[in-house]
Amino acid sequence: MQLKNIFKEGAITASFIADSIAKHATKTEIGGHNIFLGQVRADQIDEKLVIAIEYTSHVDMALEKMHEIREAIFAKFPLTCMHIHHSLGIVKAGEICLFVFTSSKHRKAAIDACSECVERIKAELPIWGKEIFEGEGYQWKENN
Amino acid sequence: MKIEISFFGQLTDKTGCNSILMDNPGTITEFRNLVIKQYPNLSNAKFTIALNNKIALDNEVIPKNAKLALMPPFSGG
């Protein structure tokens, strides 16, 4: 079975996102899109500023899990399509590290599926973020 | 036959490496005890164990050529 690769080295660019939107122009049965973009935040932690997050993953496991989540979401919501991209490696503060894009005939399915997908990605995919401080040092990110 | 163990996230700070080879200890519980004995820093770390890309149960038997992974809480997105 060929699993879809969701990972991309480095930040997800605005032009990549724009191209992804443009590709849907031919799918005229779609009536609503929903997009979630995760952006690296320049948190201040004990006087130290986060300048980037370095992402690593247990890639094989993450792709298997993502496949399972994708199947479950398609079974639950009447979606036309869903695209997911997550960064690996360094993503600087202000750059995009997660792009979830759902489309459906009517808006509600796209919105609800997107939201559920983002929550499941954060909770269930074996991905870790290392928050790199300005100057030197780091701390491991925690999701809440 | 050795089994392959990978460490992820903050656990690599505690082990000082990303992966090791180990003799198959039998079950996940035995493996957990053994790996903590080898890396005492892991004793206060929070982690789950994956066996061949699936979250493993404590009483699960580790098959031949297994790939195990020690994973701290996830923090993607």
XYZ file of N, CA and C in Angstrom:
663
model
N 0.853 -1.204 0.000
C 0.000 0.000 0.000
C 0.889 1.254 0.000
N 0.585 2.145 -0.898
C 1.349 3.392 -0.982
C 0.703 4.427 -0.053
N 1.444 4.823 0.988
C 0.901 5.823 1.904
C 1.266 7.215 1.397
N 0.328 8.133 1.542
C 0.599 9.524 1.143
C 1.623 10.133 2.074
N 2.613 10.792 1.496
C 3.602 11.457 2.349
C 3.112 12.852 2.700
N 2.940 13.107 3.993
C 2.462 14.435 4.409
C 3.634 15.357 4.733
N 4.848 14.782 4.791
C 5.968 15.581 5.297
C 6.687 16.356 4.209
N 7.172 17.515 4.630
C 7.831 18.449 3.728
C 8.993 19.030 4.518
N 10.163 19.080 3.907
C 11.327 19.620 4.616
C 11.210 21.144 4.704
N 11.264 21.673 5.894
C 11.206 23.130 6.072
C 9.785 23.675 6.038
N 9.681 24.996 5.974
C 8.380 25.676 6.060
C 7.506 25.397 4.839
N 6.190 25.543 5.048
C 5.226 25.450 3.948
C 5.003 26.883 3.459
N 5.279 27.107 2.195
C 5.274 28.490 1.701
C 3.869 28.936 1.280
N 3.687 30.252 1.267
C 2.403 30.832 0.842
C 2.111 30.458 -0.612
N 3.149 30.381 -1.450
C 2.906 30.051 -2.863
C 2.454 28.593 -3.013
N 2.991 27.703 -2.162
C 2.556 26.302 -2.180
C 1.066 26.216 -1.828
N 0.670 27.000 -0.817
C -0.731 27.002 -0.370
C -1.627 27.588 -1.472
N -1.161 28.666 -2.080
C -1.929 29.301 -3.167
C -2.113 28.338 -4.339
N -1.038 27.629 -4.702
C -1.117 26.651 -5.805
C -2.112 25.553 -5.472
N -2.081 25.132 -4.201
C -2.967 24.065 -3.764
C -4.431 24.509 -3.906
N -4.711 25.761 -3.561
C -6.083 26.289 -3.705
C -6.453 26.332 -5.197
N -5.527 26.835 -5.999
C -5.798 27.006 -7.437
C -6.136 25.677 -8.120
N -5.489 24.590 -7.646
C -5.716 23.272 -8.260
C -7.162 22.805 -8.129
N -7.913 23.411 -7.205
C -9.287 22.966 -6.980
C -10.293 23.652 -7.904
N -9.827 24.570 -8.730
C -10.737 25.321 -9.607
C -11.490 24.410 -10.573
N -10.873 23.259 -10.905
C -11.527 22.335 -11.846
C -12.556 21.443 -11.153
N -12.482 21.396 -9.819
C -13.423 20.531 -9.084
C -14.671 21.352 -8.744
N -15.536 21.497 -9.728
C -16.640 22.453 -9.590
C -17.810 21.942 -8.751
N -17.699 20.705 -8.241
C -18.734 20.224 -7.319
C -18.500 20.753 -5.899
N -17.307 21.301 -5.677
C -16.989 21.826 -4.340
C -17.700 23.163 -4.121
N -18.290 23.293 -2.908
C -18.947 24.567 -2.564
C -18.276 25.270 -1.410
N -17.423 24.547 -0.691
C -16.762 25.163 0.475
C -15.429 24.513 0.776
N -14.444 25.357 1.061
C -13.134 24.879 1.513
C -12.935 25.332 2.945
N -12.163 24.583 3.694
C -11.690 25.087 4.983
C -10.200 24.792 5.094
N -9.472 25.804 5.538
C -8.012 25.675 5.634
C -7.569 26.002 7.050
N -6.722 25.130 7.603
C -6.055 25.472 8.861
C -4.567 25.607 8.572
N -3.975 26.695 9.076
C -2.542 26.902 8.942
C -1.947 27.031 10.334
N -1.008 26.169 10.655
C -0.290 26.287 11.924
C 0.966 27.113 11.682
N 1.182 28.097 12.529
C 2.334 28.994 12.361
C 3.218 28.927 13.607
N 4.514 28.964 13.422
C 5.446 28.918 14.559
C 5.429 30.266 15.273
N 5.139 30.189 16.579
C 4.968 31.384 17.398
C 6.274 31.712 18.114
N 6.618 33.012 18.141
C 7.845 33.452 18.820
C 7.555 33.627 20.309
N 7.335 32.498 21.003
C 7.048 32.551 22.449
C 8.241 33.093 23.216
N 7.931 33.819 24.292
C 8.969 34.275 25.214
C 8.897 33.345 26.427
N 9.979 32.596 26.679
C 9.984 31.646 27.791
C 11.151 31.997 28.711
N 10.831 32.485 29.919
C 11.884 32.890 30.872
C 12.942 33.764 30.189
N 12.503 34.851 29.599
C 13.413 35.809 28.946
C 14.082 35.263 27.687
N 13.732 34.041 27.302
C 14.322 33.510 26.075
C 13.263 33.502 24.975
N 13.706 33.882 23.775
C 12.777 34.006 22.667
C 12.902 32.797 21.731
N 11.746 32.202 21.417
C 11.747 31.092 20.458
C 11.896 31.675 19.049
N 12.939 31.255 18.336
C 13.145 31.775 16.975
C 12.798 30.738 15.902
N 12.658 29.483 16.306
C 12.320 28.434 15.326
C 11.892 27.181 16.073
N 11.224 26.294 15.366
C 10.956 24.950 15.889
C 11.559 23.949 14.910
N 12.264 22.970 15.479
C 12.801 21.887 14.651
C 11.926 20.652 14.862
N 11.297 20.177 13.789
C 10.395 19.036 13.886
C 11.083 17.737 13.471
N 10.842 16.693 14.278
C 11.261 15.346 13.909
C 10.045 14.432 14.064
N 10.111 13.263 13.452
C 8.960 12.353 13.516
C 9.413 10.904 13.420
N 8.577 10.021 13.950
C 8.690 8.592 13.650
C 7.885 8.443 12.355
N 8.557 8.695 11.232
C 7.868 8.950 9.958
C 6.963 7.794 9.522
N 7.492 6.572 9.519
C 6.685 5.434 9.036
C 5.396 5.293 9.842
N 5.551 5.418 11.154
C 4.384 5.283 12.021
C 3.406 6.431 11.790
N 3.955 7.653 11.648
C 3.103 8.833 11.437
C 2.289 8.687 10.145
N 2.923 8.168 9.098
C 2.208 8.041 7.820
C 1.122 6.964 7.895
N 1.408 5.885 8.628
C 0.379 4.859 8.817
C -0.800 5.412 9.610
N -0.468 6.158 10.663
C -1.520 6.738 11.518
C -2.331 7.759 10.734
N -1.643 8.564 9.934
C -2.338 9.588 9.137
C -3.292 8.930 8.157
N -2.879 7.805 7.599
C -3.743 7.072 6.677
C -5.031 6.641 7.392
N -4.849 6.130 8.610
C -5.984 5.679 9.424
C -6.919 6.865 9.747
N -6.336 8.002 10.115
C -7.140 9.188 10.435
C -7.900 9.658 9.183
N -7.173 9.656 8.061
C -7.792 10.080 6.792
C -9.021 9.215 6.461
N -8.855 7.891 6.590
C -9.962 6.977 6.295
C -11.146 7.256 7.220
N -10.847 7.479 8.513
C -11.908 7.708 9.499
C -12.646 9.014 9.197
N -11.906 10.034 8.787
C -12.541 11.332 8.519
C -13.379 11.274 7.239
N -12.878 10.557 6.232
C -13.672 10.412 5.000
C -14.936 9.588 5.261
N -14.848 8.644 6.208
C -16.022 7.831 6.539
C -17.050 8.661 7.302
N -16.582 9.660 8.042
C -17.474 10.416 8.921
C -18.095 11.641 8.248
N -17.337 12.285 7.347
C -17.815 13.527 6.731
C -17.879 13.372 5.196
N -18.904 13.999 4.581
C -18.995 13.923 3.110
C -18.029 14.908 2.440
N -16.761 14.532 2.402
C -15.733 15.417 1.842
C -15.497 15.106 0.368
N -15.106 16.117 -0.362
C -14.647 15.921 -1.743
C -13.168 15.565 -1.718
N -12.393 16.303 -0.940
C -10.977 15.981 -0.804
C -10.388 16.596 0.457
N -9.198 16.090 0.816
C -8.507 16.572 2.009
C -7.010 16.463 1.748
N -6.280 17.525 2.053
C -4.831 17.544 1.848
C -4.157 17.964 3.155
N -3.088 17.255 3.490
C -2.386 17.534 4.745
C -0.889 17.623 4.487
N -0.271 18.667 5.010
C 1.179 18.829 4.897
C 1.717 19.281 6.245
N 2.779 18.620 6.696
C 3.420 18.980 7.967
C 4.918 19.118 7.720
N 5.509 20.120 8.332
C 6.949 20.332 8.152
C 7.776 19.369 8.986
N 8.972 19.082 8.474
C 10.032 18.453 9.269
C 11.236 19.388 9.196
N 12.135 19.269 10.166
C 13.303 20.146 10.169
C 12.946 21.525 10.710
N 13.774 22.493 10.361
C 13.641 23.829 10.954
C 12.551 24.666 10.279
N 11.664 25.233 11.106
C 10.673 26.210 10.627
C 10.813 27.445 11.525
N 11.090 28.581 10.915
C 11.328 29.800 11.699
C 10.013 30.383 12.213
N 10.112 31.175 13.286
C 8.940 31.864 13.824
C 8.305 32.680 12.702
N 6.981 32.605 12.621
C 6.256 33.336 11.580
C 6.013 32.504 10.333
N 6.683 31.367 10.235
C 6.481 30.514 9.061
C 5.438 29.428 9.361
N 4.916 28.837 8.289
C 3.841 27.836 8.415
C 4.446 26.428 8.519
N 3.937 25.664 9.514
C 4.451 24.309 9.747
C 3.381 23.238 9.531
N 2.116 23.639 9.456
C 1.026 22.667 9.247
C -0.032 23.285 8.343
N -0.444 22.521 7.351
C -1.441 22.974 6.375
C -2.452 21.852 6.198
N -3.677 22.102 6.652
C -4.760 21.133 6.498
C -5.851 21.789 5.654
N -6.269 21.121 4.598
C -7.148 21.718 3.589
C -8.251 20.715 3.267
N -9.479 21.045 3.663
C -10.611 20.154 3.390
C -11.605 20.857 2.465
N -12.257 20.072 1.629
C -13.234 20.626 0.686
C -14.453 19.727 0.635
N -15.626 20.372 0.510
C -16.856 19.591 0.417
C -17.897 20.380 -0.374
N -19.024 19.732 -0.596
C -20.094 20.370 -1.356
C -20.643 21.560 -0.571
N -20.823 21.335 0.739
C -21.340 22.399 1.620
C -20.363 22.643 2.767
N -20.382 23.861 3.300
C -19.312 24.292 4.215
C -19.151 23.471 5.489
N -20.273 23.022 6.078
C -20.181 22.433 7.417
C -19.255 21.224 7.471
N -19.360 20.356 6.485
C -18.509 19.151 6.481
C -17.042 19.549 6.388
N -16.741 20.524 5.547
C -15.340 20.954 5.390
C -14.800 21.533 6.692
N -15.606 22.369 7.341
C -15.166 23.023 8.587
C -14.976 21.982 9.695
N -15.977 21.121 9.891
C -15.910 20.137 10.976
C -14.791 19.116 10.743
N -14.643 18.672 9.502
C -13.598 17.685 9.196
C -12.214 18.293 9.409
N -12.050 19.516 9.012
C -10.747 20.185 9.153
C -10.380 20.291 10.635
N -11.339 20.741 11.414
C -11.108 20.900 12.844
C -10.755 19.565 13.498
N -11.517 18.529 13.177
C -11.251 17.210 13.766
C -9.880 16.678 13.321
N -9.565 16.913 12.069
C -8.286 16.433 11.537
C -7.107 17.108 12.265
N -7.193 18.405 12.472
C -6.115 19.140 13.158
C -5.944 18.602 14.581
N -7.058 18.410 15.278
C -6.988 17.891 16.650
C -6.337 16.505 16.678
N -6.728 15.667 15.731
C -6.177 14.301 15.720
C -4.701 14.302 15.341
N -4.298 15.181 14.423
C -2.879 15.287 14.053
C -2.055 15.642 15.284
N -2.528 16.639 16.032
C -1.758 17.103 17.191
C -1.699 16.040 18.296
N -2.767 15.279 18.439
C -2.829 14.297 19.528
C -2.223 12.942 19.156
N -2.299 12.570 17.889
C -2.009 11.167 17.558
C -0.797 10.913 16.668
N -0.283 11.957 16.006
C 0.864 11.691 15.129
C 2.175 11.813 15.914
N 3.057 10.809 15.769
C 4.344 10.861 16.480
C 5.290 11.873 15.828
N 5.085 13.127 16.244
C 5.896 14.244 15.762
C 6.325 15.021 17.001
N 7.567 15.519 16.985
C 8.061 16.287 18.127
C 8.662 17.599 17.655
N 8.402 18.644 18.437
C 8.928 19.970 18.116
C 9.937 20.403 19.170
N 11.088 20.855 18.683
C 12.134 21.356 19.583
C 12.175 22.865 19.388
N 11.830 23.610 20.440
C 11.790 25.068 20.334
C 13.200 25.628 20.527
N 13.705 26.230 19.472
C 15.079 26.737 19.471
C 15.069 28.184 19.957
N 15.887 28.474 20.961
C 15.944 29.833 21.505
C 16.955 30.698 20.744
N 16.696 31.989 20.804
C 17.651 32.953 20.248
C 18.956 32.822 21.046
N 20.093 32.965 20.375
C 21.369 32.788 21.071
C 21.687 31.324 21.131
N 21.400 30.700 22.286
C 21.581 29.255 22.351
C 20.538 28.621 23.261
N 20.470 27.310 23.205
C 19.547 26.552 24.048
C 18.258 26.210 23.312
N 17.499 25.320 23.936
C 16.224 24.880 23.358
C 15.381 24.261 24.454
N 14.112 24.087 24.168
C 13.278 23.234 25.023
C 12.341 22.454 24.127
N 11.904 21.298 24.643
C 10.990 20.477 23.847
C 9.577 21.011 24.001
N 8.917 21.186 22.877
C 7.554 21.722 22.836
C 6.588 20.742 23.493
N 5.549 21.305 24.131
C 4.476 20.466 24.674
C 3.156 20.922 24.091
N 2.355 19.987 23.642
C 1.022 20.344 23.129
C 0.037 20.353 24.276
N -0.905 21.326 24.234
C -1.942 21.290 25.264
C -3.328 21.258 24.629
N 19.153 -12.996 17.445
C 18.697 -11.930 16.531
C 18.438 -10.650 17.324
N 19.067 -9.579 16.912
C 18.893 -8.297 17.628
C 17.614 -7.590 17.164
N 17.068 -6.806 18.080
C 15.945 -5.948 17.693
C 16.436 -4.508 17.698
N 15.776 -3.691 16.883
C 16.202 -2.303 16.719
C 15.326 -1.384 17.575
N 15.974 -0.534 18.361
C 15.248 0.382 19.245
C 15.541 1.819 18.808
N 14.503 2.621 18.614
C 14.708 4.038 18.289
C 14.178 4.908 19.420
N 14.882 6.016 19.649
C 14.451 6.994 20.655
C 14.062 8.279 19.947
N 13.018 8.919 20.438
C 12.545 10.139 19.786
C 12.423 11.309 20.768
N 12.392 12.512 20.171
C 12.153 13.739 20.937
C 13.130 13.896 22.083
N 12.605 14.353 23.220
C 13.453 14.641 24.383
C 14.144 13.402 24.952
N 13.655 12.210 24.567
C 14.302 10.989 25.069
C 15.732 10.872 24.550
N 15.994 11.453 23.377
C 17.354 11.377 22.835
C 18.331 12.169 23.705
N 17.828 13.188 24.416
C 18.683 13.925 25.364
C 19.065 13.033 26.540
N 18.153 12.114 26.884
C 18.382 11.258 28.056
C 19.237 10.035 27.720
N 19.165 9.589 26.464
C 19.938 8.403 26.086
C 21.255 8.774 25.402
N 21.298 9.987 24.821
C 22.497 10.410 24.102
C 22.645 9.761 22.739
N 21.601 9.064 22.285
C 21.652 8.460 20.943
C 20.251 8.317 20.378
N 20.173 8.056 19.080
C 18.876 7.923 18.410
C 18.399 6.477 18.311
N 19.359 5.551 18.308
C 18.933 4.149 18.187
C 20.008 3.203 18.720
N 19.565 2.025 19.116
C 20.475 0.978 19.590
C 19.955 -0.385 19.103
N 20.810 -1.381 19.200
C 20.383 -2.761 18.958
C 20.407 -3.486 20.294
N 19.494 -4.423 20.474
C 19.376 -5.112 21.756
C 18.942 -6.551 21.496
N 19.316 -7.479 22.395
C 18.773 -8.832 22.291
C 17.294 -8.785 22.653
N 16.496 -9.586 21.988
C 15.056 -9.571 22.243
C 14.765 -10.039 23.673
N 14.216 -9.159 24.522
C 13.981 -9.554 25.914
C 12.688 -10.330 26.119
N 11.842 -10.486 25.102
C 10.629 -11.304 25.243
C 9.350 -10.506 25.111
N 9.050 -9.724 26.155
C 7.799 -8.957 26.113
C 8.100 -7.469 26.279
N 7.067 -6.671 26.062
C 7.204 -5.216 26.179
C 7.561 -4.820 27.622
N 6.936 -5.465 28.595
C 7.236 -5.158 29.999
C 8.715 -5.423 30.309
N 9.206 -6.576 29.833
C 10.621 -6.905 30.071
C 11.534 -5.908 29.349
N 11.103 -5.528 28.173
C 11.884 -4.554 27.402
C 11.949 -3.214 28.141
N 10.804 -2.797 28.668
C 10.753 -1.506 29.371
C 11.732 -1.517 30.565
N 11.697 -2.611 31.335
C 12.592 -2.722 32.491
C 14.059 -2.687 32.063
N 14.342 -3.377 30.987
C 15.717 -3.486 30.513
C 16.264 -2.149 29.999
N 15.421 -1.444 29.254
C 15.890 -0.190 28.655
C 16.084 0.877 29.757
N 15.240 0.829 30.776
C 15.399 1.771 31.891
C 16.656 1.425 32.706
N 16.960 0.130 32.796
C 18.172 -0.299 33.488
C 19.403 0.207 32.734
N 19.318 0.124 31.402
C 20.443 0.566 30.572
C 20.577 2.094 30.550
N 19.428 2.778 30.583
C 19.426 4.259 30.580
C 18.609 4.746 31.782
N 19.226 4.807 32.973
C 18.482 5.175 34.185
C 17.766 6.537 34.073
N 18.293 7.430 33.204
C 17.632 8.729 33.001
C 16.194 8.591 32.493
N 15.896 7.440 31.889
C 14.547 7.243 31.342
C 13.524 6.926 32.434
N 14.006 6.623 33.639
C 13.079 6.146 34.674
C 12.035 7.202 35.045
N 12.392 8.490 34.944
C 11.393 9.523 35.264
C 10.809 10.177 33.999
N 11.055 9.560 32.848
C 10.550 10.127 31.593
C 9.203 9.507 31.241
N 8.361 10.318 30.609
C 7.059 9.835 30.162
C 7.218 9.358 28.721
N 6.865 8.112 28.461
C 6.935 7.648 27.075
C 6.011 6.463 26.823
N 5.638 6.292 25.560
C 4.926 5.088 25.147
C 5.857 4.318 24.216
N 5.579 3.032 24.083
C 6.421 2.183 23.249
C 5.629 1.760 22.017
N 6.253 1.921 20.861
C 5.630 1.437 19.630
C 6.358 0.181 19.184
N 5.567 -0.824 18.777
C 6.110 -2.070 18.250
C 5.684 -2.149 16.788
N 6.666 -2.156 15.886
C 6.379 -2.167 14.438
C 5.315 -1.131 14.063
N 5.526 0.090 14.519
C 4.688 1.253 14.163
C 3.304 1.302 14.804
N 3.065 0.432 15.780
C 1.783 0.490 16.506
C 2.078 0.603 17.999
N 1.231 1.352 18.715
C 1.385 1.446 20.163
C 1.289 0.033 20.759
N 2.282 -0.329 21.571
C 2.350 -1.700 22.089
C 1.668 -1.819 23.452
N 1.147 -3.009 23.728
C 0.590 -3.321 25.044
C 1.687 -3.971 25.888
N 1.576 -3.815 27.225
C 2.629 -4.297 28.122
C 2.916 -5.791 27.987
N 1.847 -6.575 27.822
C 2.054 -8.030 27.809
C 2.335 -8.569 26.401
N 2.481 -7.691 25.442
C 2.707 -8.121 24.065
C 4.075 -8.801 23.918
N 4.100 -9.859 23.132
C 5.353 -10.568 22.867
C 6.048 -9.900 21.690
N 7.345 -9.690 21.836
C 8.103 -9.006 20.781
C 8.543 -10.046 19.745
N 8.052 -9.899 18.498
C 8.407 -10.899 17.478
C 9.832 -10.704 16.960
N 10.274 -11.657 16.139
C 11.583 -11.547 15.485
C 11.630 -10.304 14.610
N 12.802 -9.739 14.466
C 13.010 -8.571 13.592
C 12.117 -7.385 13.950
N 11.725 -7.312 15.225
C 10.834 -6.220 15.630
C 11.575 -4.890 15.619
N 10.814 -3.845 15.357
C 11.335 -2.492 15.510
C 10.545 -1.829 16.621
N 11.277 -1.412 17.652
C 10.622 -0.752 18.777
C 10.994 0.717 18.778
N 10.069 1.530 19.285
C 10.351 2.960 19.394
C 9.872 3.468 20.736
N 10.689 4.290 21.384
C 10.297 4.948 22.624
C 9.899 6.381 22.270
N 8.648 6.710 22.569
C 8.118 7.996 22.129
C 7.586 8.828 23.289
N 8.136 10.027 23.489
C 7.593 10.926 24.510
C 6.270 11.512 23.998
N 5.535 12.274 24.841
C 4.264 12.853 24.371
C 4.464 13.636 23.062
N 3.495 13.507 22.166
C 3.621 14.109 20.831
C 3.452 15.631 20.906
N 4.139 16.329 20.018
C 4.013 17.799 19.996
C 4.118 18.349 18.578
N 3.387 17.690 17.669
C 3.354 18.176 16.291
C 2.414 19.358 16.144
N 2.389 19.903 14.937
C 1.504 21.022 14.608
C 2.062 22.356 15.012
